[in-house]
Each structure stands twice: as structure tokens, then as C-alpha cells.
Amino acid sequence: MAKVEPLTTARVLRGPFDYELPEGAGIGSVLEVPFGHQTLLGVITGLAEQSEHQLVAPRRVLEHSLPPDLVELALWMAAEYCSTPARALGLVSPPSGARAKTALWAEVVEVPQEARLNDNQRALLESLPRFTGADTAALRRLEGRGLVRIAPRIVRRHVVHTSVGARRPEAPPLTGEQEAALAAILAAEPGEGLLLHGVTGSGKTEVYLQAVARALDRGESAIVLVPEIGLTPQIVSRFVDRFGDTVAVLHSKLGTGERHDEWARLRAGGARVCVGPRSAVFAPLDRLGLVIVDEEHDSSYKHEGDPRYDARAVAAQRARMTGAVLVAGSATPRPESFLALRRLRMGSRVDGASLPKVEMIDMREARRALHPLTVHALHDARKSIVLLNRRGWSNFLTCRSCAEVWMCPECDVSLVLHRSEDLIACHHCGHREPVPTRCDTCGSVSIGRHGTGTERLEHELAEAGHPVFRLDADTPKAAFVLAAFERAERGILVGTQMVAKGHDFPDVTLGVVLDADATLRFPDFRAEERTFALVAQLAGRAGRGAQDGRVLVQTIAADAPSLAYAARHDSEGFLAGELRRREALRYPPYSTLIRVVCSSAEPGAANAAAQAVRDALPAPALGPAPLFRLRGRERSQVVVKATDRRAAIAAVDGAVRDVAGRRDHKAAAFSVDVDPQ
Ligand code: ADP
Ligand code: ZN
Ligand code: ZN
């Protein structure tokens, strides 16, 4: 008998349910099962001898099944992130909506000496075996004479990669530091986690590549997680260049067909290395030997849907369950990883180059977005990168007569001007409207534009005669912008935090951060960590080639410790201080935070629900605290800070289920975030 978890998003429907076990099916098989009046997809999560229920037979067993270790991983995730097994299984399941693509393949059976063939037919036979393509009809005639055999065959949909950045298909001899790191990885215990803490340009990718090569030699497979693929095409290219077809790349931009084919290749063993963003942690590989998390500080590893999993934690769990080795790498590791993982340090750049000199520029007296010193430096540098973590033209519009600010009708945030599209937009819900010509309240036509975003900066730099390449969430093809910037003789790459990802452009000598303290102004205990990482990462893009690099940091908080540590490239010093502060305030990694957000379109309902959740909790919690209205829904949150992680997760899960099931809180929706970012 099979225990089947139906793949439904309904929270109330909790399996597993018992069904007859079809021939040949086992844990991980995906089935179509009758469920009430409907047919649902389901996954076998367990087997049992007998059931007290009358058993129903599944309708069908699907072609692809899940490896049993992914079933176990999904059940762990459901519990760890207060979700349901069905939702977690949905994340690890084979991609639906596509099948293998087939085409007709022709091969020669036998051509007797006496066969009468014209030149065309001989040429056709010579060209086999191959897909029939345009010659299907002619080949069918030969098939009719028994000369050729034609049958459908699976065609792989091809995935195209844009190569960007310095290329190096052959493995270079390792530096001493790389050698030591590789040796430690190869000697690690099964299930162990290591932190490769290497400064920018220390050659972490080469260590990953050689560790993966050794795993493959041992007959094992590997997963390589990278931040958003569109932004990090370089690392993907390096793996594809080095390992060719044994690499499958899974990412969100793949079509359903391509996704299906890559998944099937991994499942069947045709591909043994999976490179991809956070969801690649679910790659259906067996004999997993190595899981790499590159740029482990990157916030894209946190999934914002239900279950709100953190791919770094899931990667560590998968490694523990399968006996693989986990390697998390970064120049700016999170305090969590710094504390929990065994550290491997690479303190110098591969070519012996020094890290760039970082200078603070005090902007308290400045009147323009770019300080004159910055303007000069940009003028002198051939290639530079400018980071401004704000897209659009200007942050907000106000009426000069009555001071009215243009706000989103659905969210409590101001609308941002996008001049090239001639509209103002909400960066939270996507609401857009035409640029106003007069004030709705007082009728004045004098409208002020405040602040500078990447679009305006691009315009100003272009006016000053620089070739500018802009990279932000409004850029449709990030990989093309990066490739164009790489090819350019001179130019400035301008953009949001996207420009500070792991790019490797040896001829960039200048890095500039504008409004560096912007991230410090967020009321969040991770504000320092984010600010430090952003500045240190941007600094890491400069001076990677023969010439020395220079970094300018424009700020109104020049003495903020996180900026000072970043300027000295002192990540150990920063982490030591940050860990002391967190321990004193009992923040992660010295506690677990769980956030419950209640939302509702009905006024007051979100706050009432949050209050009820707080009351239903066995221990005191913080809140309810209002959050800004989003997508027309009021929001309110309760935060639990706990030392006993398991007990706290169970308590929150219980409280939320209790309140969500009550009739008086029907109007509220609940979302639970364990380890919020
Ligand atoms: P990181 O990820 O640590 O910032 P990268 O992996 O991008 O650094 O490496 C920086 C550059 O150094 C890359 O262009 C890479 O090809 C090159 N590189 C790495 N290891 C070596 C080596 N052992 N010898 C020569 N060049 C290397
Ligand atoms: Zn007005
Ligand atoms: Zn909005």
C-alpha cells in the first residue's frame, strides 16, 4: 500500500492518504490519483503493509519519479518552514506541462548489392543515421523497400549560454592557498560544511571547479548554486566551458520544454553537475558528493513563496542527509556561516595584486548626486562601475504648491518616475500611471522631482560624454549588457546592487558607491551586514587586472563602522564585531527569528489577527507591529525570538493554524517566515 501526498496548495488538506501500490512504483513515484470528484497529482512518501481504509487504485503512474532523498528533503522543509508536505513536494517535483520532444530518426538496415538506387537515394543513404528532417517522404519510400528503419527518438532542446568574462577552459595550476583549500574540501567528512572565505579575486571559482572535477572522478555528482543566473553568467560559462555536456543549467528563464529535458538528463545520469539558482538545490542527482553555494551572502538564496525556504540551509541539510560535502563561498560571509562552518581562508588575490584602495567621500555638503572628486575620477578611468541602489529617474514627485506626494493607490509608498517610459511606477506592486502634469489636490502645474536613480545617473553620465551601460531590474537582458560592457574599449557600468555581483572584468580600475549608507537606514538588524557586503563586493570588482584599483564611497555617514571595515577590506574584524553585537542583543545566529505576517483587505483585520496569534503563543513575542500597506492589504507582524528553534517553530505553527481556523479571522491571510531576511 502506498502513502500518497496529493500535490495541492490547500492548507487544510493534509495527507498522506492511502492508495493501492501500483506495480513497479515506490517512494518518489508520481501518480495521478482519484480524490473525491477530482484527479490530483500525488507523490508516494511512504509504504505500509496494511491500511484500515478501503483502498482505491491510482489512475496512472507518471514517467518521471523523484529520487527518495528528495522526498525526505521535502518533508524536512515542510516542517522546518511551517509549510505543508504538499507544497514542499511541489517544489522538488519534476517540471510539469512538458514531455520529452521526439523527432523521426532514420538509420540504414541493409542495402543489398543489387538494389536499384538513383544518385539522390544513394546520397540520402550515405547521410544516415540522422533525423529525417525535410527528407521524411523520400526516406519513408526507402523504408517501404526495407532499406531504412525510421523510429521516433528524443531530441534535446538546446540551452544557449552567453559567455561573459575572462575565459579559461583548462585548469590552471593552483596557488598555494587554493591548493590548501582544495585539499581540505577533498578531506572533509561526509555531510560536513565548509566556508571558503576568500577575498574577491582569490580564485574561489577555480577551487569549486577542481573540487567538482574530483567528485566526478570518484563517480559522484555535484550541485553548484549561484545567485540569479542572469546576473552571474560568468560562473555558468566557466562550468560549461570546463565540463561541457555533463553540466545541466536549471534556471527560471528556461522554457518548460528545456526545463523538462535538463531535469530528465539529471535524473537519468546524462548530466552529473547541476548549476543554477536556489531551486537547483533540488536537482534530482544521485550519488551527490558535493554541494557548492557560491556568494553565500547573496539574498537571492531566500525563497519568498511558501515554503519560505533558505537554499543555504536546505543545501546543508541535503548534504547531511546524503553524506555530501557542503562548500559555501564568499568574500563577505554571513555571520551565521562564519560561526557554523569550518573556515578555509584565502587572503590574497590570485595574481598577487593588492585589493583596491577605498576612499570615503563625505557628501553632507554636496549638492549634486556626483561629488566633483567622483566626476574627475570617472573622467580619468577607462573602465569603471558605479553602484546606486535605486532604479528609475527620481525617487518621488511632489507638488511645489501644496507638498502633495504622489503615492501608490494600493501601497503606502511613493511612486518612482521612469522617464524613458513616461510613467510613474510602484516598485512593490507594479502599479503604473502616466506622469502627472498637474496636482490632483490644488491644480498646480509645478511638480518637483526628488532624488536620483540609475536612469537619471545614466543620462547625466552620457551627457558628460561617457559610454554608459545600465544594469538594473528594468534592463531586459542583463547578460547582454554585461557582455557589451566587457567588449567595450571604455565605459561605465551603472546600476543597482546587480553591478556588485561576482563579475570578473580585469580592466575595471574604478568602483564608485553612491549613497552608501542607504542600506544602513533600514530599521533591520542586518543593515550593517548588508552595507558591509555591498561596499566590499563592489570594491572587489575593481583592480582585478594588471592595474591597481581604486574605490570611492560617497556617504553622509563616513564614520559608520560597517563602511570603515569595508574600506579596510577587514571582513574578519567586521564579523567579530558583528557577532559580539548580535550575541549581546540575542539576534541570529544566537537565536532563531520567526516572523508571522498577517494581512487583510479589511481595515483592522490584519492587526486583530496578529494580536490573536500573539495571544495564542505560549511565550512572549514582539508585536503586533504594523507594516506598510501592500497591494491594497493592511499588514501587521509578530516576531518570535527564540533559543529553542524546534519548539518555537512548532509553537508558531500551532498558533497560526489555530487562529487561521477561527471564523472571526476569516478575512486575514497568514504567512510564516522562519529565518526572515
Ligand atoms: P573570486 O571568485 O574568488 O572572486 P575568481 O574565481 O573570479 O575569484 O578568480 C579571479 C580570476 O583569477 C579569474 O579570472 C580566474 O580565471 C583567475 N584564476 C583563478 N585561479 C587561478 C590560478 N590558479 N592561476 C591563474 N589564474 C587564476
Ligand atoms: Zn498641489
Ligand atoms: Zn504599489
XYZ file of C-alpha atoms and ligand atoms in Angstrom:
706
model
C 0.000 0.000 0.000
C 1.214 3.491 -0.825
C 1.022 6.615 1.326
C 0.351 9.410 -1.131
C 0.628 13.129 -0.563
C -1.658 14.945 -3.026
C 0.017 17.967 -4.615
C -2.479 20.637 -3.671
C -1.858 24.088 -2.267
C -4.867 23.844 0.065
C -3.533 24.085 3.603
C -6.476 22.232 5.150
C -5.903 19.100 3.067
C -3.259 17.195 4.984
C -2.143 13.832 3.746
C -0.804 11.353 3.334
C -3.710 9.256 2.057
C -3.646 5.525 1.432
C -3.883 4.048 -2.081
C -3.115 0.738 -3.705
C 0.551 0.435 -4.637
C 0.847 0.142 -8.429
C 3.272 -2.376 -9.974
C 6.796 -1.068 -10.008
C 6.021 2.118 -8.054
C 7.859 3.117 -4.883
C 8.758 6.089 -2.727
C 9.120 9.094 -5.023
C 6.767 7.814 -7.741
C 4.444 10.494 -9.069
C 0.865 9.333 -9.594
C -2.474 10.549 -10.781
C -4.953 9.647 -8.085
C -8.729 9.965 -7.838
C -9.519 12.345 -4.997
C -13.176 12.999 -4.273
C -14.554 14.148 -7.607
C -11.217 15.278 -8.965
C -7.992 13.756 -10.164
C -4.875 15.071 -8.456
C -1.172 14.512 -8.849
C 0.399 12.899 -5.841
C 3.758 11.646 -4.633
C 4.348 8.390 -2.756
C 6.015 9.395 0.511
C 5.838 6.075 2.317
C 4.863 2.422 2.058
C 2.929 0.288 4.519
C 1.718 -3.283 4.814
C -1.927 -2.609 5.518
C -4.471 0.118 5.859
C -7.733 0.330 7.786
C -9.264 2.079 4.758
C -10.821 0.627 1.652
C -8.032 1.186 -0.916
C -8.518 2.895 -4.255
C -6.180 2.322 -7.187
C -4.239 5.277 -8.622
C -5.192 6.084 -12.220
C -1.715 6.289 -13.655
C 1.983 6.299 -12.751
C 3.839 9.184 -14.412
C 7.011 8.742 -16.430
C 9.300 10.635 -14.038
C 9.756 9.826 -10.385
C 11.541 11.697 -7.596
C 14.662 10.264 -6.009
C 13.675 9.138 -2.479
C 16.161 11.512 -0.832
C 14.310 14.487 -2.329
C 11.067 13.213 -0.815
C 12.753 13.133 2.567
C 14.215 16.597 1.991
C 10.777 17.990 1.105
C 9.219 16.566 4.263
C 12.011 18.148 6.293
C 11.408 21.504 4.559
C 7.682 21.366 5.239
C 8.352 21.032 8.958
C 11.300 23.448 9.097
C 9.440 26.293 7.368
C 5.911 25.793 8.782
C 4.536 24.748 5.423
C 2.756 21.631 4.155
C 4.312 18.466 2.694
C 2.321 19.026 -0.494
C 3.759 22.494 -1.078
C 7.272 21.360 -0.334
C 6.910 18.333 -2.618
C 5.588 20.641 -5.311
C 8.927 22.472 -5.264
C 11.027 19.335 -5.731
C 8.749 17.603 -8.251
C 9.584 17.040 -11.921
C 8.593 20.032 -14.052
C 5.072 19.559 -15.342
C 3.481 20.731 -18.547
C 6.097 19.310 -20.900
C 7.185 15.969 -22.193
C 10.219 14.734 -24.000
C 10.261 16.078 -27.554
C 10.710 13.443 -30.248
C 11.515 13.502 -33.940
C 11.951 10.785 -36.557
C 15.374 9.200 -36.734
C 16.410 7.118 -39.734
C 19.134 4.521 -39.954
C 20.197 2.081 -42.676
C 19.023 -1.510 -42.237
C 20.856 -3.133 -45.085
C 21.472 -2.182 -48.719
C 21.851 -5.253 -50.954
C 24.378 -5.027 -53.829
C 21.654 -5.398 -56.450
C 19.420 -2.636 -55.024
C 18.478 -0.155 -57.728
C 19.125 3.333 -56.476
C 19.497 6.685 -58.148
C 22.181 9.172 -57.083
C 19.810 11.062 -54.806
C 18.857 7.941 -52.961
C 22.479 6.860 -52.586
C 23.381 10.272 -51.165
C 20.465 10.042 -48.783
C 21.569 6.633 -47.522
C 25.137 7.877 -47.087
C 23.885 10.683 -44.874
C 22.324 8.305 -42.333
C 21.909 7.842 -39.433
C 20.243 11.162 -38.646
C 16.920 12.869 -38.016
C 14.765 12.698 -41.152
C 14.051 16.443 -41.266
C 12.970 17.617 -44.716
C 13.667 14.211 -46.291
C 10.982 12.301 -44.413
C 8.951 11.474 -47.523
C 11.939 10.199 -49.532
C 13.212 8.203 -46.573
C 9.764 6.722 -45.994
C 9.891 5.324 -49.545
C 13.238 3.653 -48.777
C 11.752 2.372 -45.553
C 8.956 0.838 -47.646
C 11.601 -1.099 -49.560
C 13.097 -2.368 -46.302
C 16.360 -0.455 -46.708
C 15.881 2.033 -43.895
C 14.390 1.908 -40.411
C 12.596 5.004 -39.061
C 11.585 5.485 -35.442
C 10.931 8.394 -33.082
C 13.832 9.471 -30.931
C 14.146 12.007 -28.095
C 15.508 15.349 -29.208
C 17.147 17.505 -26.593
C 16.049 21.103 -26.597
C 19.189 23.138 -26.613
C 20.041 25.632 -23.968
C 22.167 28.544 -25.112
C 24.657 30.279 -22.839
C 26.088 33.722 -23.433
C 29.744 33.591 -22.498
C 30.871 36.591 -20.471
C 34.109 37.403 -18.712
C 37.637 36.118 -18.603
C 37.672 32.569 -20.025
C 39.958 29.757 -19.007
C 38.818 26.328 -20.230
C 41.917 24.468 -18.980
C 42.611 24.155 -15.295
C 45.497 26.464 -14.313
C 47.991 25.305 -11.669
C 46.555 26.285 -8.296
C 48.089 28.832 -5.965
C 49.205 27.641 -2.534
C 46.047 28.961 -0.887
C 43.825 27.344 -3.491
C 45.737 24.074 -3.114
C 45.216 24.084 0.645
C 41.511 24.870 0.301
C 41.024 22.106 -2.263
C 42.859 19.599 -0.080
C 40.625 20.490 2.882
C 37.495 20.038 0.769
C 38.673 16.658 -0.512
C 39.494 15.516 3.017
C 36.215 16.704 4.554
C 33.905 14.277 6.332
C 30.680 13.273 4.571
C 27.951 15.757 5.489
C 30.448 18.351 6.706
C 30.061 22.055 5.907
C 32.997 24.319 4.997
C 33.201 28.057 4.495
C 35.546 29.157 1.726
C 36.259 32.670 2.968
C 38.323 34.123 0.144
C 38.839 37.772 -0.729
C 37.424 38.944 -4.055
C 39.679 37.690 -6.846
C 41.266 34.963 -4.708
C 40.110 32.346 -7.241
C 37.270 30.647 -5.401
C 35.657 29.544 -8.656
C 38.782 27.618 -9.644
C 38.643 25.774 -6.318
C 34.999 24.864 -6.965
C 35.847 23.695 -10.489
C 38.624 21.398 -9.335
C 36.596 20.062 -6.405
C 33.790 19.245 -8.837
C 36.257 17.544 -11.208
C 37.442 15.324 -8.365
C 33.868 14.467 -7.361
C 33.155 13.430 -10.962
C 36.329 11.297 -10.965
C 35.008 9.460 -7.938
C 31.720 8.801 -9.756
C 29.863 11.368 -7.681
C 27.658 14.244 -8.775
C 27.680 17.911 -7.755
C 25.338 20.855 -7.331
C 26.608 24.409 -7.752
C 24.285 27.131 -6.512
C 24.818 30.650 -7.789
C 22.871 33.895 -7.273
C 20.461 34.854 -10.067
C 21.804 33.339 -13.302
C 21.007 36.341 -15.464
C 23.455 38.329 -13.340
C 26.195 35.756 -12.996
C 26.624 34.353 -16.491
C 30.401 34.187 -15.940
C 30.378 31.380 -13.444
C 27.916 29.377 -15.524
C 30.166 29.803 -18.559
C 33.158 28.611 -16.572
C 31.438 25.382 -15.628
C 30.104 24.791 -19.125
C 33.498 25.593 -20.690
C 35.244 23.193 -18.312
C 32.818 20.270 -18.169
C 30.714 20.612 -21.326
C 27.624 18.480 -21.631
C 27.813 16.925 -18.204
C 26.599 20.264 -16.855
C 22.884 20.951 -16.758
C 21.814 24.512 -16.095
C 18.480 24.928 -14.377
C 17.053 28.389 -14.127
C 13.789 30.238 -14.223
C 14.187 31.615 -17.754
C 14.170 28.133 -19.325
C 11.106 27.217 -21.341
C 9.034 24.344 -19.963
C 10.465 22.042 -22.632
C 14.084 22.903 -21.878
C 13.447 22.612 -18.173
C 11.942 19.187 -18.662
C 14.908 17.996 -20.719
C 17.532 19.264 -18.286
C 15.668 17.717 -15.375
C 15.373 14.391 -17.214
C 19.081 14.459 -18.087
C 19.979 14.936 -14.424
C 17.573 12.235 -13.308
C 18.859 9.732 -15.876
C 22.516 10.485 -15.144
C 23.291 12.106 -18.520
C 24.288 15.241 -16.638
C 26.190 14.944 -13.351
C 26.684 18.596 -12.468
C 23.797 20.987 -11.933
C 24.466 24.714 -11.926
C 21.611 27.013 -11.053
C 19.996 29.468 -8.677
C 18.396 28.436 -5.391
C 15.941 25.900 -6.860
C 18.883 23.898 -8.262
C 19.351 22.624 -4.714
C 16.530 20.236 -5.684
C 18.371 18.809 -8.709
C 17.462 15.106 -8.990
C 21.026 13.807 -8.799
C 22.042 10.573 -7.172
C 25.409 9.853 -5.514
C 25.691 13.506 -4.601
C 29.241 14.208 -3.447
C 29.493 17.996 -3.343
C 27.157 20.947 -2.900
C 28.611 24.392 -3.539
C 26.922 27.659 -2.598
C 28.751 30.490 -4.338
C 28.450 34.055 -2.975
C 26.691 32.602 0.032
C 25.850 36.073 1.405
C 23.501 36.732 -1.529
C 19.902 37.405 -0.529
C 18.500 35.614 -3.586
C 19.026 32.296 -1.786
C 15.946 33.028 0.257
C 12.714 31.949 -1.452
C 9.823 34.319 -0.881
C 6.968 31.893 -1.685
C 5.540 29.207 0.604
C 7.552 27.351 1.886
C 9.895 30.273 2.529
C 12.967 28.145 2.390
C 16.554 29.294 2.530
C 18.524 27.384 -0.119
C 21.688 27.643 2.019
C 20.030 25.807 4.888
C 18.410 23.315 2.504
C 21.785 22.707 0.834
C 23.352 21.984 4.226
C 20.520 19.617 5.116
C 20.725 17.818 1.761
C 24.479 17.397 2.232
C 23.945 15.991 5.734
C 21.250 13.584 4.526
C 23.218 12.293 1.557
C 26.726 12.470 3.016
C 27.867 15.102 0.535
C 30.302 17.895 1.423
C 28.930 21.433 1.559
C 31.141 24.324 0.493
C 29.783 27.849 0.983
C 31.991 30.532 -0.521
C 32.133 34.298 -0.159
C 34.422 37.261 0.396
C 31.785 38.623 2.772
C 30.266 35.616 4.529
C 27.218 35.908 6.748
C 27.787 35.831 10.497
C 25.663 32.643 10.528
C 28.052 30.755 8.238
C 31.151 32.244 9.812
C 30.088 30.780 13.134
C 28.661 27.442 11.982
C 31.067 26.245 9.280
C 34.708 25.200 9.330
C 36.646 28.109 7.781
C 39.084 27.923 4.907
C 40.782 31.262 4.362
C 42.189 32.636 1.108
C 43.551 36.043 1.971
C 45.216 37.216 -1.232
C 44.300 37.704 -4.840
C 45.417 35.069 -7.343
C 47.855 37.284 -9.214
C 49.255 38.755 -6.013
C 47.549 42.051 -6.843
C 46.528 44.151 -3.885
C 42.938 44.973 -3.039
C 41.913 48.427 -4.239
C 42.347 51.488 -2.087
C 38.976 52.640 -0.746
C 38.339 56.345 -0.078
C 35.345 57.837 1.700
C 33.809 60.959 0.232
C 31.740 62.995 2.681
C 28.523 64.090 0.983
C 26.987 66.150 3.793
C 27.705 69.412 1.972
C 27.184 68.076 -1.535
C 24.518 69.498 -3.799
C 24.647 67.035 -6.670
C 24.494 63.248 -6.956
C 28.135 63.018 -8.032
C 30.844 64.699 -5.962
C 33.416 66.670 -8.043
C 36.115 64.170 -6.958
C 33.997 61.355 -8.340
C 33.427 63.232 -11.573
C 37.190 63.609 -12.019
C 37.938 60.004 -11.209
C 35.312 58.772 -13.692
C 36.836 61.000 -16.295
C 40.323 59.567 -15.771
C 39.376 55.892 -15.602
C 38.976 53.890 -18.776
C 36.505 51.447 -17.269
C 34.521 51.832 -14.092
C 31.498 50.522 -12.220
C 29.073 52.825 -10.401
C 26.615 51.439 -7.870
C 23.460 53.310 -6.947
C 20.898 51.122 -5.281
C 17.831 52.921 -6.622
C 16.329 52.494 -10.058
C 14.236 54.897 -12.068
C 14.785 58.589 -12.713
C 13.864 60.164 -9.376
C 12.510 58.628 -6.170
C 9.386 60.695 -5.784
C 7.369 63.606 -7.078
C 5.860 66.394 -5.012
C 3.610 69.320 -5.707
C 5.600 72.520 -5.181
C 2.492 74.404 -4.014
C 0.784 72.029 -1.568
C 3.556 69.460 -0.950
C 1.356 66.545 -2.028
C 3.448 63.410 -2.744
C 2.372 61.016 -5.499
C 1.644 57.723 -3.763
C 0.682 54.242 -4.933
C -3.073 53.733 -4.561
C -2.508 50.139 -3.378
C 0.593 50.513 -1.180
C 1.845 53.095 1.307
C 4.876 54.022 -0.795
C 5.676 56.851 -3.176
C 5.708 56.332 -6.937
C 9.011 56.433 -8.781
C 9.483 58.346 -12.027
C 10.639 56.314 -15.053
C 11.253 58.973 -17.643
C 12.027 56.843 -20.668
C 8.710 55.013 -20.298
C 6.956 58.266 -19.430
C 5.291 56.903 -16.312
C 5.441 56.742 -12.545
C 5.517 53.281 -11.004
C 5.253 51.459 -7.690
C 8.271 49.237 -7.081
C 6.270 46.981 -4.785
C 3.075 46.070 -6.647
C 3.808 47.102 -10.228
C 1.121 49.826 -10.354
C 1.915 52.385 -13.080
C 0.297 55.598 -14.221
C 1.146 58.464 -16.603
C 3.485 61.193 -15.376
C 1.214 63.862 -13.829
C 1.101 67.304 -15.385
C -0.848 68.958 -12.566
C -1.581 68.329 -8.892
C -4.857 66.495 -8.192
C -5.282 68.346 -4.910
C -4.537 72.005 -5.722
C -4.257 72.081 -9.502
C -0.720 73.482 -9.517
C 1.401 72.576 -12.534
C 4.678 72.982 -10.670
C 5.877 69.494 -9.823
C 9.200 68.726 -8.151
C 11.314 65.652 -8.894
C 13.435 64.488 -5.978
C 16.430 62.240 -5.731
C 18.467 60.443 -8.351
C 18.028 56.916 -9.596
C 20.055 54.846 -12.045
C 18.124 56.109 -15.050
C 18.930 59.732 -14.303
C 22.542 58.894 -13.480
C 22.896 57.084 -16.790
C 21.560 60.159 -18.549
C 23.888 62.554 -16.720
C 26.981 60.451 -17.345
C 26.082 60.044 -21.000
C 25.637 63.825 -21.282
C 29.159 64.169 -19.917
C 30.386 62.085 -22.836
C 30.876 58.650 -21.245
C 29.738 55.437 -22.900
C 27.257 54.120 -20.286
C 25.916 50.609 -19.743
C 22.999 50.394 -17.353
C 22.135 47.290 -15.363
C 19.106 47.152 -13.070
C 15.751 45.383 -12.793
C 14.488 47.459 -15.748
C 17.210 46.058 -18.024
C 15.660 43.229 -20.024
C 18.833 41.285 -20.872
C 21.418 41.552 -18.134
C 23.841 39.100 -19.784
C 23.934 41.217 -22.952
C 24.648 44.416 -21.057
C 27.496 42.689 -19.224
C 28.890 41.243 -22.455
C 28.709 44.648 -24.154
C 30.472 46.314 -21.240
C 33.171 43.639 -21.336
C 33.813 44.200 -25.056
C 33.789 47.978 -24.827
C 37.103 49.828 -25.046
C 35.974 52.238 -22.358
C 32.805 52.835 -20.412
C 30.888 52.973 -17.158
C 28.654 50.196 -15.883
C 25.922 51.903 -13.859
C 23.354 50.065 -11.828
C 21.805 48.750 -8.655
C 23.379 46.071 -6.448
C 23.365 43.894 -9.578
C 26.659 45.503 -10.632
C 28.347 44.276 -7.447
C 27.723 40.547 -8.047
C 30.712 38.281 -8.761
C 31.671 39.881 -12.119
C 35.264 39.436 -13.218
C 36.336 42.209 -15.602
C 40.131 42.573 -15.392
C 40.206 46.049 -16.959
C 37.898 47.766 -14.466
C 40.030 50.038 -12.303
C 37.469 52.283 -10.602
C 34.484 51.416 -8.419
C 32.085 54.033 -7.059
C 29.317 53.590 -4.495
C 26.746 56.366 -4.284
C 24.608 56.867 -1.179
C 26.470 54.041 0.548
C 24.565 54.485 3.786
C 21.159 53.980 2.144
C 21.077 50.360 3.331
C 22.063 51.479 6.842
C 18.878 53.479 7.148
C 16.684 50.353 7.058
C 15.463 49.503 10.537
C 16.760 45.960 10.484
C 19.426 44.091 12.423
C 21.027 43.044 9.129
C 21.535 46.647 7.961
C 25.266 46.673 8.897
C 25.858 43.272 7.348
C 24.210 44.321 4.072
C 26.069 47.610 3.894
C 29.418 45.977 4.561
C 28.803 43.274 1.940
C 27.620 45.720 -0.708
C 30.628 48.018 -0.406
C 33.164 45.189 -0.053
C 31.694 43.341 -3.034
C 31.695 46.434 -5.239
C 35.293 47.091 -4.180
C 36.006 43.517 -5.232
C 35.136 44.318 -8.845
C 37.924 46.881 -9.202
C 41.603 46.323 -9.917
C 41.366 42.641 -10.821
C 43.857 43.002 -13.684
C 47.389 44.319 -14.017
C 46.444 47.853 -12.970
C 45.661 48.856 -9.401
C 42.083 49.585 -8.499
C 40.531 52.489 -6.663
C 37.152 52.747 -4.960
C 35.223 55.864 -3.957
C 32.424 55.621 -1.414
C 30.083 58.604 -1.292
C 28.276 58.786 2.025
C 26.831 61.059 4.661
C 27.886 58.573 7.385
C 31.617 58.300 6.730
C 32.359 57.013 10.224
C 29.797 54.166 10.236
C 31.750 51.071 11.372
C 30.471 48.852 8.563
C 31.827 51.327 5.988
C 35.131 51.686 7.812
C 35.636 47.909 7.921
C 34.723 47.644 4.224
C 37.245 50.374 3.393
C 39.972 48.359 5.148
C 38.814 45.099 3.499
C 38.639 43.737 7.020
C 35.871 41.152 6.928
C 37.221 39.272 9.955
C 37.170 42.455 12.023
C 33.686 43.265 10.825
C 32.397 39.765 11.575
C 33.958 39.653 15.025
C 32.288 42.939 15.967
C 29.007 41.968 14.388
C 28.924 38.612 16.201
C 29.580 40.346 19.546
C 26.746 42.774 18.889
C 24.358 40.010 17.860
C 25.198 37.907 20.865
C 24.548 40.851 23.179
C 21.202 41.577 21.520
C 20.335 37.882 21.113
C 19.956 38.071 17.344
C 20.720 35.263 14.865
C 22.938 33.244 14.834
C 22.439 33.298 18.640
C 18.684 32.879 18.315
C 16.059 31.943 15.769
C 13.681 34.588 14.451
C 10.262 33.632 13.164
C 8.073 36.260 11.616
C 4.325 35.924 11.153
C 2.791 38.452 8.777
C -0.982 38.817 8.827
C -2.622 40.717 6.008
C -6.138 41.648 5.044
C -8.085 43.882 2.709
C -10.489 44.599 5.586
C -9.475 47.556 7.765
C -8.242 46.431 11.187
C -8.416 42.703 10.433
C -4.660 42.261 9.957
C -3.846 43.806 13.295
C -6.563 41.811 15.083
C -5.228 38.585 13.573
C -1.660 39.415 14.574
C -2.837 40.152 18.120
C -4.652 36.796 18.194
C -1.511 34.971 17.004
C 0.486 36.648 19.708
C -2.088 35.682 22.330
C -2.105 32.079 21.095
C 1.661 31.756 21.509
C 2.908 30.126 24.707
C 5.826 32.573 25.122
C 6.033 36.366 24.752
C 6.599 37.706 21.236
C 7.294 41.111 19.696
C 4.360 42.964 18.163
C 1.882 43.218 16.686
C 3.650 45.907 14.697
C 2.082 47.477 11.623
C 3.887 47.154 8.271
C 3.186 49.429 5.340
C 0.052 48.594 3.326
C 0.920 46.438 0.316
C -1.222 45.570 -2.729
C -4.308 47.002 -1.080
C -3.852 44.916 2.064
C -3.069 46.153 5.529
C -0.315 44.160 7.210
C 0.786 43.507 10.744
C 3.553 41.324 12.076
C 4.501 39.351 15.145
C 8.125 38.299 15.628
C 9.265 35.413 17.820
C 12.851 35.388 19.041
C 13.762 32.000 20.450
C 16.704 29.906 21.539
C 14.910 26.571 21.224
C 14.389 26.517 17.473
C 12.344 23.313 17.171
C 9.967 24.248 19.975
C 9.475 27.767 18.599
C 8.692 26.515 15.089
C 6.147 24.068 16.485
C 4.575 26.730 18.702
C 4.223 29.234 15.846
C 2.827 26.592 13.511
C 0.248 25.626 16.139
C -0.733 29.224 16.917
C -1.133 30.194 13.268
C -3.200 27.112 12.450
C -5.382 27.790 15.458
C -6.048 31.445 14.581
C -6.369 30.825 10.823
C -9.056 28.230 11.559
C -11.207 30.655 13.580
C -14.208 32.196 11.921
C -13.568 35.735 13.262
C -10.196 35.837 11.455
C -11.506 34.594 8.118
C -10.622 37.872 6.418
C -6.912 37.550 7.254
C -4.150 35.700 5.423
C -1.113 34.385 7.298
C 2.442 33.883 6.204
C 5.154 32.381 8.368
C 8.802 33.183 7.714
C 11.410 31.192 9.629
C 14.809 32.952 9.464
C 13.454 36.075 7.705
C 15.970 38.081 5.686
P 36.716 35.008 -6.806
O 35.507 34.199 -7.145
O 37.433 34.486 -5.602
O 36.426 36.478 -6.715
P 37.587 34.238 -9.392
O 37.293 32.806 -9.230
O 36.641 35.069 -10.187
O 37.776 34.888 -7.959
O 39.078 34.364 -9.958
C 39.638 35.573 -10.369
C 40.416 35.395 -11.668
O 41.606 34.644 -11.447
C 39.649 34.652 -12.735
O 39.837 35.320 -13.953
C 40.285 33.283 -12.754
O 40.198 32.686 -14.013
C 41.695 33.566 -12.365
N 42.359 32.444 -11.672
C 41.819 31.699 -10.686
N 42.720 30.791 -10.237
C 43.854 30.971 -10.944
C 45.154 30.357 -10.925
N 45.431 29.355 -10.079
N 46.068 30.812 -11.792
C 45.776 31.814 -12.628
N 44.588 32.441 -12.694
C 43.630 32.036 -11.876
Zn -0.699 70.531 -5.000
Zn 2.003 49.591 -5.043
